[in-house]
CSV table of C-alpha atoms and ligand atoms in Angstrom, one decimal:
chain,number,residue,atom,x,y,z
A,1,MET,CA,69.5,105.8,111.0
A,2,THR,CA,65.9,104.9,111.8
A,3,ILE,CA,63.1,107.4,111.3
A,4,ASP,CA,59.8,106.0,112.6
A,5,LYS,CA,56.7,107.5,114.2
A,6,LYS,CA,58.5,107.8,117.5
A,7,GLY,CA,61.3,109.9,116.1
A,8,ILE,CA,64.8,109.8,114.6
A,9,VAL,CA,67.6,107.6,116.0
A,10,ILE,CA,71.1,107.7,114.6
A,11,GLU,CA,73.5,105.1,115.9
A,12,GLY,CA,77.1,104.4,115.0
A,13,SER,CA,80.7,105.1,115.8
A,14,LYS,CA,81.6,108.8,116.3
A,15,ALA,CA,82.2,109.3,112.6
A,16,GLY,CA,79.2,107.1,111.8
A,17,VAL,CA,76.9,109.4,113.8
A,18,PHE,CA,78.4,112.4,112.0
A,19,TYR,CA,77.7,110.8,108.6
A,20,GLY,CA,74.2,109.9,109.8
A,21,LEU,CA,73.7,113.6,110.5
A,22,GLN,CA,74.9,114.5,107.0
A,23,SER,CA,72.3,112.0,105.6
A,24,LEU,CA,69.6,113.6,107.8
A,25,LEU,CA,70.6,117.0,106.5
A,26,GLN,CA,70.2,115.7,103.0
A,27,LEU,CA,66.8,114.2,103.8
A,28,ILE,CA,65.6,117.4,105.3
A,29,SER,CA,66.8,119.4,102.3
A,30,ALA,CA,65.2,116.9,99.9
A,31,ASN,CA,61.9,117.0,101.6
A,32,SER,CA,61.7,120.7,102.3
A,33,LYS,CA,58.9,122.7,100.6
A,34,LYS,CA,59.3,126.3,99.8
A,35,ASN,CA,57.8,128.7,102.3
A,36,SER,CA,56.8,125.8,104.7
A,37,PRO,CA,58.1,126.0,108.2
A,38,THR,CA,57.8,122.2,108.7
A,39,VAL,CA,59.3,119.2,106.9
A,40,ASP,CA,57.7,115.8,106.5
A,41,LEU,CA,60.4,113.1,106.6
A,42,PRO,CA,59.9,109.6,105.1
A,43,LEU,CA,60.0,106.7,107.5
A,44,VAL,CA,63.3,105.0,106.7
A,45,HIS,CA,65.9,102.6,108.0
A,46,ILE,CA,69.4,103.1,106.6
A,47,GLU,CA,72.4,101.0,107.4
A,48,ASP,CA,75.5,102.2,105.7
A,49,TYR,CA,79.3,102.0,105.9
A,50,PRO,CA,82.0,103.0,103.4
A,51,SER,CA,83.7,100.7,101.0
A,52,TYR,CA,87.1,102.4,101.4
A,53,SER,CA,88.9,103.9,104.4
A,54,TRP,CA,90.8,106.6,102.3
A,55,ARG,CA,88.1,108.9,100.9
A,56,GLY,CA,90.1,111.9,99.9
A,57,MET,CA,90.2,115.2,98.2
A,58,HIS,CA,93.4,117.0,97.5
A,59,LEU,CA,93.9,120.8,97.1
A,60,ASP,CA,96.9,122.5,95.6
A,61,VAL,CA,97.3,125.9,97.4
A,62,CYS,CA,100.6,126.6,95.7
A,63,ARG,CA,99.8,127.3,92.1
A,64,HIS,CA,97.1,129.6,93.5
A,65,PHE,CA,96.7,130.4,97.2
A,66,PHE,CA,93.5,129.8,99.1
A,67,THR,CA,92.8,131.5,102.4
A,68,LYS,CA,92.2,129.5,105.6
A,69,GLU,CA,88.5,130.5,105.4
A,70,GLU,CA,88.3,129.1,101.9
A,71,VAL,CA,90.1,125.9,103.0
A,72,LYS,CA,87.5,125.5,105.8
A,73,LYS,CA,84.7,125.9,103.3
A,74,TYR,CA,86.4,123.1,101.2
A,75,LEU,CA,86.5,120.9,104.3
A,76,ASP,CA,82.7,121.6,104.7
A,77,TYR,CA,82.2,120.1,101.3
A,78,LEU,CA,84.3,117.1,102.1
A,79,ALA,CA,82.3,116.5,105.3
A,80,LEU,CA,79.0,117.0,103.5
A,81,HIS,CA,80.1,114.2,101.1
A,82,LYS,CA,81.4,112.0,103.9
A,83,LEU,CA,85.0,112.2,102.7
A,84,ASN,CA,87.6,111.8,105.5
A,85,THR,CA,91.0,112.7,104.1
A,86,PHE,CA,92.2,116.2,103.0
A,87,HIS,CA,95.5,116.1,101.1
A,88,TRP,CA,96.9,119.6,101.5
A,89,HIS,CA,99.6,120.3,98.9
A,90,LEU,CA,101.6,123.0,100.7
A,91,THR,CA,104.9,123.3,98.8
A,92,GLU,CA,105.7,123.8,95.1
A,93,ASP,CA,107.9,125.5,92.6
A,94,GLN,CA,105.5,128.4,92.5
A,95,GLY,CA,105.1,129.0,96.2
A,96,TRP,CA,105.9,127.7,99.7
A,97,ARG,CA,102.8,128.0,101.8
A,98,ILE,CA,103.6,126.9,105.4
A,99,GLU,CA,105.4,128.9,108.1
A,100,ILE,CA,108.6,127.2,109.2
A,101,ARG,CA,110.0,129.2,112.2
A,102,LYS,CA,113.6,128.1,111.8
A,103,TYR,CA,113.7,129.1,108.1
A,104,PRO,CA,111.7,132.4,107.8
A,105,LEU,CA,112.8,133.0,104.2
A,106,LEU,CA,110.7,130.0,103.1
A,107,THR,CA,107.7,132.2,103.5
A,108,SER,CA,109.2,135.8,103.3
A,109,VAL,CA,110.8,134.9,99.9
A,110,GLY,CA,109.3,131.5,98.9
A,111,SER,CA,105.6,132.3,99.3
A,112,LYS,CA,105.8,135.2,96.7
A,113,ARG,CA,106.1,135.1,93.0
A,114,SER,CA,106.3,138.1,90.7
A,115,GLY,CA,103.5,137.0,88.4
A,116,THR,CA,101.7,134.1,86.7
A,117,ILE,CA,101.7,133.2,83.0
A,118,VAL,CA,98.7,134.2,81.0
A,119,GLY,CA,96.8,131.7,79.0
A,120,PRO,CA,97.6,128.1,78.0
A,121,TYR,CA,101.0,126.8,79.1
A,122,SER,CA,103.9,127.4,76.8
A,123,THR,CA,107.5,128.2,77.4
A,124,THR,CA,107.0,131.6,75.9
A,125,ALA,CA,103.7,132.6,77.6
A,126,PRO,CA,103.9,136.1,79.0
A,127,SER,CA,103.6,136.9,82.7
A,128,ASP,CA,100.7,138.9,84.0
A,129,ASN,CA,103.2,140.7,86.3
A,130,ILE,CA,100.7,140.5,89.1
A,131,PRO,CA,102.5,139.4,92.3
A,132,HIS,CA,100.9,136.3,93.9
A,133,GLU,CA,101.5,135.3,97.5
A,134,GLY,CA,100.2,133.8,100.6
A,135,PHE,CA,101.0,131.3,103.3
A,136,TYR,CA,99.6,129.8,106.5
A,137,SER,CA,101.1,130.6,109.9
A,138,GLN,CA,101.5,127.5,112.2
A,139,GLU,CA,98.5,129.0,114.1
A,140,ASP,CA,96.4,129.0,110.9
A,141,ILE,CA,97.4,125.4,110.3
A,142,ARG,CA,96.4,124.3,113.8
A,143,GLU,CA,93.1,126.1,113.3
A,144,VAL,CA,92.4,124.3,110.0
A,145,VAL,CA,93.4,121.0,111.4
A,146,ALA,CA,91.1,121.4,114.4
A,147,TYR,CA,88.3,122.4,112.0
A,148,ALA,CA,89.0,119.2,110.0
A,149,THR,CA,89.2,117.0,113.0
A,150,ALA,CA,85.8,118.2,114.3
A,151,ARG,CA,84.5,117.0,110.9
A,152,HIS,CA,86.2,113.6,111.1
A,153,ILE,CA,88.7,114.6,108.4
A,154,THR,CA,92.4,113.7,108.6
A,155,VAL,CA,94.7,116.3,107.1
A,156,VAL,CA,97.7,114.9,105.1
A,157,PRO,CA,100.3,117.6,104.5
A,158,GLU,CA,102.5,117.4,101.5
A,159,ILE,CA,106.0,118.7,101.7
A,160,GLU,CA,107.5,118.1,98.3
A,161,MET,CA,111.0,116.6,97.8
A,162,PRO,CA,113.3,116.2,96.1
A,163,GLY,CA,111.7,117.9,93.1
A,164,HIS,CA,109.1,120.7,92.8
A,165,ALA,CA,111.4,122.7,95.2
A,166,LEU,CA,112.0,125.9,93.4
A,167,ALA,CA,110.2,128.1,95.9
A,168,ALA,CA,112.2,126.6,98.8
A,169,LEU,CA,115.5,126.9,96.8
A,170,SER,CA,114.7,130.6,96.0
A,171,ALA,CA,114.9,131.1,99.7
A,172,TYR,CA,117.8,128.8,100.5
A,173,PRO,CA,119.7,128.2,97.2
A,174,GLU,CA,122.5,126.5,99.1
A,175,TYR,CA,120.4,123.3,99.2
A,176,SER,CA,120.4,123.0,95.4
A,177,CYS,CA,123.2,121.4,93.3
A,178,THR,CA,124.3,124.6,91.6
A,179,GLY,CA,123.8,127.2,94.3
A,180,GLY,CA,121.3,129.3,92.3
A,181,PRO,CA,120.1,132.0,92.4
A,182,PHE,CA,116.4,131.1,91.8
A,183,LYS,CA,113.0,132.7,91.8
A,184,PRO,CA,109.6,131.1,92.6
A,185,ALA,CA,108.3,130.0,89.2
A,186,ILE,CA,105.7,132.0,87.4
A,187,THR,CA,105.0,129.2,84.9
A,188,TRP,CA,104.0,125.6,85.2
A,189,GLY,CA,105.7,122.3,84.5
A,190,VAL,CA,108.7,120.5,85.8
A,191,PHE,CA,111.9,122.3,86.8
A,192,GLU,CA,115.5,120.9,86.7
A,193,ASP,CA,116.7,122.6,89.9
A,194,VAL,CA,115.9,120.3,92.8
A,195,PHE,CA,117.2,119.5,96.3
A,196,CYS,CA,120.9,118.3,96.2
A,197,ALA,CA,121.0,114.7,97.3
A,198,GLY,CA,124.7,114.8,97.9
A,199,ASN,CA,124.8,117.6,100.4
A,200,GLU,CA,124.4,116.5,104.1
A,201,ALA,CA,123.0,120.0,104.9
A,202,THR,CA,120.0,119.4,102.6
A,203,PHE,CA,118.9,116.5,104.8
A,204,SER,CA,119.3,118.5,108.0
A,205,PHE,CA,117.3,121.3,106.4
A,206,LEU,CA,114.5,119.0,105.4
A,207,GLU,CA,114.5,117.3,108.8
A,208,ASP,CA,114.3,120.6,110.6
A,209,ILE,CA,111.3,121.5,108.4
A,210,LEU,CA,109.6,118.2,109.1
A,211,ALA,CA,110.3,118.5,112.8
A,212,GLU,CA,108.1,121.6,112.7
A,213,VAL,CA,105.5,120.2,110.4
A,214,ILE,CA,104.9,116.8,112.1
A,215,PRO,CA,103.5,118.1,115.4
A,216,LEU,CA,101.0,120.2,113.6
A,217,PHE,CA,99.2,117.2,112.0
A,218,PRO,CA,97.8,114.5,114.2
A,219,GLY,CA,97.2,112.0,111.4
A,220,LYS,CA,99.5,109.1,110.6
A,221,TYR,CA,100.7,110.2,107.2
A,222,ILE,CA,103.2,112.8,105.9
A,223,HIS,CA,103.2,113.1,102.1
A,224,ILE,CA,106.7,113.7,100.8
A,225,GLY,CA,105.8,114.2,97.1
A,226,GLY,CA,108.6,112.4,95.2
A,227,ASP,CA,107.0,113.1,91.8
A,228,GLU,CA,108.6,114.6,88.7
A,229,CYS,CA,112.2,115.0,89.9
A,230,PRO,CA,114.5,115.4,86.9
A,231,LYS,CA,117.9,113.9,87.4
A,232,THR,CA,119.7,116.5,85.2
A,233,ARG,CA,121.5,118.4,88.0
A,234,TRP,CA,122.3,115.3,90.0
A,235,LYS,CA,124.1,113.8,86.9
A,236,THR,CA,126.6,116.7,86.9
A,237,CYS,CA,126.8,117.5,90.6
A,238,ALA,CA,130.1,116.4,92.3
A,239,LYS,CA,128.4,116.0,95.7
A,240,CYS,CA,125.5,113.9,94.2
A,241,GLN,CA,127.9,111.7,92.2
A,242,GLN,CA,130.1,111.3,95.3
A,243,ARG,CA,127.0,110.2,97.3
A,244,MET,CA,126.3,107.6,94.6
A,245,LYS,CA,129.8,106.2,94.9
A,246,ASP,CA,129.8,106.1,98.7
A,247,GLU,CA,126.4,104.5,98.9
A,248,HIS,CA,127.0,102.1,95.9
A,249,LEU,CA,124.0,103.5,94.0
A,250,GLU,CA,124.0,102.4,90.4
A,251,ASP,CA,122.1,105.3,89.0
A,252,GLU,CA,120.2,108.5,89.8
A,253,HIS,CA,116.9,106.6,90.3
A,254,ALA,CA,118.7,104.8,93.1
A,255,LEU,CA,119.8,108.1,94.4
A,256,GLN,CA,116.2,109.3,94.5
A,257,SER,CA,115.3,106.1,96.4
A,258,TYR,CA,118.2,106.8,98.8
A,259,PHE,CA,116.8,110.3,99.3
A,260,ILE,CA,113.2,109.1,100.1
A,261,THR,CA,114.3,106.1,102.2
A,262,ARG,CA,116.5,108.5,104.3
A,263,MET,CA,113.6,110.9,104.8
A,264,GLU,CA,111.4,108.0,105.6
A,265,LYS,CA,113.7,106.8,108.4
A,266,PHE,CA,113.5,110.3,109.9
A,267,ILE,CA,109.7,110.5,109.6
A,268,ASN,CA,109.3,107.0,111.0
A,269,SER,CA,111.5,108.0,113.9
A,270,LYS,CA,108.9,110.7,114.7
A,271,GLY,CA,106.1,108.1,114.7
A,272,LYS,CA,104.7,108.9,111.3
A,273,GLN,CA,104.4,107.1,108.0
A,274,ILE,CA,105.3,108.4,104.5
A,275,ILE,CA,103.1,108.4,101.4
A,276,GLY,CA,104.5,109.6,98.1
A,277,TRP,CA,103.5,109.8,94.4
A,278,ASP,CA,104.3,106.6,92.4
A,279,GLU,CA,107.7,107.8,91.3
A,280,ILE,CA,108.9,106.7,94.7
A,281,LEU,CA,108.8,103.2,93.3
A,282,GLU,CA,111.7,104.1,91.0
A,283,GLY,CA,115.0,102.7,92.2
A,284,GLY,CA,113.3,100.8,94.9
A,285,LEU,CA,110.4,101.6,97.3
A,286,ALA,CA,111.3,102.8,100.8
A,287,PRO,CA,110.5,99.9,103.3
A,288,ASN,CA,107.4,101.4,104.9
A,289,ALA,CA,106.1,103.8,102.3
A,290,SER,CA,102.6,104.0,101.0
A,291,VAL,CA,102.1,104.9,97.3
A,292,MET,CA,99.7,107.3,95.7
A,293,SER,CA,99.2,106.1,92.1
A,294,TRP,CA,98.8,109.1,89.7
A,295,GLN,CA,100.4,108.0,86.5
A,296,GLY,CA,97.6,105.5,85.8
A,297,THR,CA,97.3,102.5,87.9
A,298,LYS,CA,100.6,100.7,87.2
A,299,GLY,CA,102.4,102.2,90.3
A,300,GLY,CA,99.5,101.3,92.6
A,301,ILE,CA,99.3,97.7,91.3
A,302,ALA,CA,103.1,97.3,91.6
A,303,ALA,CA,103.0,98.7,95.2
A,304,ALA,CA,100.1,96.4,96.2
A,305,ARG,CA,102.0,93.4,94.9
A,306,LEU,CA,104.9,94.5,97.1
A,307,GLN,CA,102.5,94.6,100.0
A,308,HIS,CA,102.5,98.3,100.4
A,309,ASP,CA,99.3,100.4,101.0
A,310,VAL,CA,98.1,102.3,98.0
A,311,VAL,CA,95.8,105.3,97.4
A,312,MET,CA,94.5,105.3,93.8
A,313,SER,CA,94.4,108.7,92.2
A,314,PRO,CA,95.1,108.1,88.5
A,315,GLY,CA,95.0,111.1,86.2
A,316,GLN,CA,92.0,109.5,84.6
A,317,PRO,CA,89.5,110.0,86.2
A,318,CYS,CA,90.8,111.5,89.5
A,319,TYR,CA,92.3,114.8,88.2
A,320,PHE,CA,89.5,117.2,88.7
A,321,ASP,CA,91.6,120.0,87.1
A,322,HIS,CA,90.8,118.4,83.8
A,323,TYR,CA,87.8,119.3,81.7
A,324,GLN,CA,84.5,117.8,82.7
A,325,VAL,CA,82.7,118.0,79.4
A,326,ILE,CA,84.0,117.2,75.9
A,327,GLU,CA,83.0,120.7,74.5
A,328,LYS,CA,86.2,122.2,75.9
A,329,GLU,CA,85.9,125.4,73.9
A,330,LYS,CA,82.7,126.3,75.9
A,331,GLU,CA,84.5,125.8,79.3
A,332,PRO,CA,86.9,128.1,81.2
A,333,LEU,CA,90.5,127.4,80.4
A,334,ALA,CA,91.6,124.2,82.3
A,335,PHE,CA,94.8,122.2,82.5
A,336,GLY,CA,93.7,119.8,79.7
A,337,GLY,CA,92.4,116.3,79.6
A,338,PHE,CA,88.8,115.2,80.1
A,339,ASN,CA,87.3,113.5,83.1
A,340,SER,CA,83.5,113.3,82.9
A,341,LEU,CA,81.2,113.0,85.9
A,342,GLU,CA,80.2,109.6,84.5
A,343,ALA,CA,83.8,108.5,84.3
A,344,VAL,CA,84.4,109.4,88.0
A,345,TYR,CA,81.2,107.7,88.9
A,346,HIS,CA,82.1,104.5,87.2
A,347,TYR,CA,85.7,104.5,88.6
A,348,ASN,CA,86.6,101.4,90.6
A,349,PRO,CA,89.7,102.1,92.7
A,350,THR,CA,90.5,98.4,93.1
A,351,PRO,CA,92.3,97.0,90.0
A,352,ALA,CA,90.7,93.7,88.8
A,353,GLU,CA,94.2,92.3,88.1
A,354,LEU,CA,95.1,92.1,91.8
A,355,SER,CA,94.5,89.0,93.8
A,356,GLU,CA,92.1,89.1,96.7
A,357,ALA,CA,95.0,89.4,99.1
A,358,GLU,CA,96.6,92.2,97.1
A,359,LYS,CA,93.3,94.1,96.9
A,360,LYS,CA,93.4,94.7,100.7
A,361,TYR,CA,96.3,97.1,100.1
A,362,ILE,CA,94.1,99.5,98.2
A,363,LEU,CA,93.0,102.0,100.9
A,364,GLY,CA,90.8,104.0,98.6
A,365,SER,CA,91.0,106.9,96.2
A,366,GLN,CA,91.0,110.7,96.0
A,367,GLY,CA,90.2,113.5,93.7
A,368,ASN,CA,93.0,115.9,92.9
A,369,VAL,CA,92.5,119.6,92.4
A,370,TRP,CA,95.6,121.2,90.9
A,371,THR,CA,95.2,124.9,90.6
A,372,GLU,CA,97.4,126.1,87.7
A,373,TYR,CA,94.2,127.2,85.9
A,374,ILE,CA,92.0,127.6,89.0
A,375,PRO,CA,92.7,131.1,90.3
A,376,THR,CA,89.6,131.6,92.5
A,377,PHE,CA,87.6,129.6,95.1
A,378,SER,CA,84.5,129.8,93.0
A,379,GLN,CA,86.3,128.3,90.0
A,380,MET,CA,87.6,125.6,92.3
A,381,GLU,CA,84.1,124.7,93.4
A,382,TYR,CA,83.1,124.5,89.7
A,383,MET,CA,85.9,122.0,89.0
A,384,ALA,CA,85.5,120.0,92.2
A,385,LEU,CA,81.7,119.6,92.2
A,386,PRO,CA,79.8,117.6,91.3
A,387,ARG,CA,82.7,115.2,90.5
A,388,MET,CA,83.3,115.1,94.3
A,389,CYS,CA,79.7,113.8,94.7
A,390,ALA,CA,80.4,111.0,92.2
A,391,LEU,CA,83.7,110.1,93.9
A,392,SER,CA,82.0,109.9,97.3
A,393,GLU,CA,79.5,107.4,96.0
A,394,THR,CA,82.3,105.4,94.4
A,395,LEU,CA,84.1,105.2,97.8
A,396,TRP,CA,81.0,104.4,99.8
A,397,THR,CA,79.0,102.1,97.6
A,398,PRO,CA,80.0,98.6,96.5
A,399,ALA,CA,80.6,98.5,92.7
A,400,SER,CA,77.7,96.0,92.3
A,401,LYS,CA,75.2,98.5,93.7
A,402,LYS,CA,76.3,101.6,91.7
A,403,ASP,CA,73.8,102.9,89.2
A,404,PHE,CA,74.6,106.1,87.2
A,405,THR,CA,71.0,106.7,86.2
A,406,SER,CA,69.9,106.6,89.8
A,407,PHE,CA,72.9,108.8,90.8
A,408,GLN,CA,71.9,111.4,88.2
A,409,GLN,CA,68.4,111.6,89.6
A,410,ARG,CA,69.6,111.9,93.1
A,411,LEU,CA,72.2,114.5,92.1
A,412,ARG,CA,69.3,116.7,90.9
A,413,VAL,CA,67.9,116.5,94.4
A,414,HIS,CA,71.3,117.1,96.0
A,415,ALA,CA,71.6,120.2,93.8
A,416,THR,CA,69.0,122.0,95.8
A,417,LEU,CA,71.2,121.5,98.9
A,418,MET,CA,74.3,122.8,97.0
A,419,ASP,CA,72.2,125.7,95.9
A,420,ALA,CA,71.2,126.5,99.5
A,421,LYS,CA,74.8,126.4,100.4
A,422,LYS,CA,75.5,128.7,97.4
A,423,ILE,CA,78.1,126.3,96.0
A,424,ASN,CA,79.2,127.2,92.5
A,425,TYR,CA,79.0,123.6,91.2
A,426,ALA,CA,79.1,122.8,87.5
A,427,LYS,CA,75.6,122.4,86.2
A,428,HIS,CA,76.0,120.4,83.0
A,429,PHE,CA,74.2,117.4,84.6
A,430,LEU,CA,71.0,119.5,85.0
A,431,GLN,CA,70.8,120.0,81.2
A,432,LYS,CA,70.5,116.3,80.5
A,433,PRO,CA,67.0,114.9,80.3
B,501,LIG,C1,101.5,115.0,89.9
B,501,LIG,O1,100.5,115.2,89.2
B,501,LIG,N1,102.7,115.5,89.5
B,501,LIG,C2,101.5,114.2,91.1
B,502,LIG,ZN1,123.7,117.7,94.1
């Protein structure tokens, strides 16, 4: 972007021009004066390009549902911060949120839970008994994807398997090991009832679902989850044990690997690639899979060394559902943990222990917004921003050029733009001198 006496010129690729316009918007906001109909812009020449190709934000719409209008607003915030990947977490124990025409019970049964636990997580926490529900029709999904595409954002849908499947199994218990019955969860955590890996029909069911999901999303990736799948049921299920014998699998981790590799083959046959949480490394990584490292950076490092692409999203500092200041008692109830704005800013997604060749497999990073304790859009804004601003700078700016003091000063200016957009961002940084 060049602003000189003759005018304003923005040049770049299509996305580059779009990002240039975001910079121009920021410059206009930063130089606007109250009650003045005109703006004086500084003469500038800016050349910029991102450090990473995966600049993501995730949103869990299962623990709490967000409408398509709210999701579009979220996409506006990604675009404003020049982020290009939206990881849409669509299925969970607590709710199935995407219409699948062949299996209508997924939404008529699986998108509704009878209540939500009150207060901090415990196995004895009471339910509020307030029904919680919501899902996106395939038309809604198309609309959101088109909205994202217009903003140079790729949507990565997540369809969880083999764990975090209780909502799906409430609708179709025949694809579990025990046959059920089940209900969509009203509490959080990890549940032992998962998809049966021994039943052929489970795979047909999931392939049918993916055959409807895949055409809705033009991007390259389908996220298949893969995290937190207890092996309890598989250990005592005759079908799962038979599968292990037939396929010469030495333990249940190998069975998980069989499950993911089999689904990968199907997804690859439809021209798409899988990405999964780092547990997909257990028992052997599927041949073409990319890995999203959330349990620290170990999984990402291991995957890069195996020459697989990696997205770094370690709990510290990329989980934006964690507290953002140390004085937790002054904050609205959150999941736990502590990821400060400064920690997000200083995050370097590329682990130093990788060789130069291995570093090329680190596509980038993303912030994750799990919504167990985020019941409203306004609360979601409070958790996501300004940490999203810090993440954006981490993904655009070479580590050697990052400067937290400068970022804090610029964030105060950016705050006026967020105010104009009526974003409920967290304001702790404004209190600092
Ligand atoms: C995860 O937080 N279970 C990916
Ligand atoms: Zn089974």
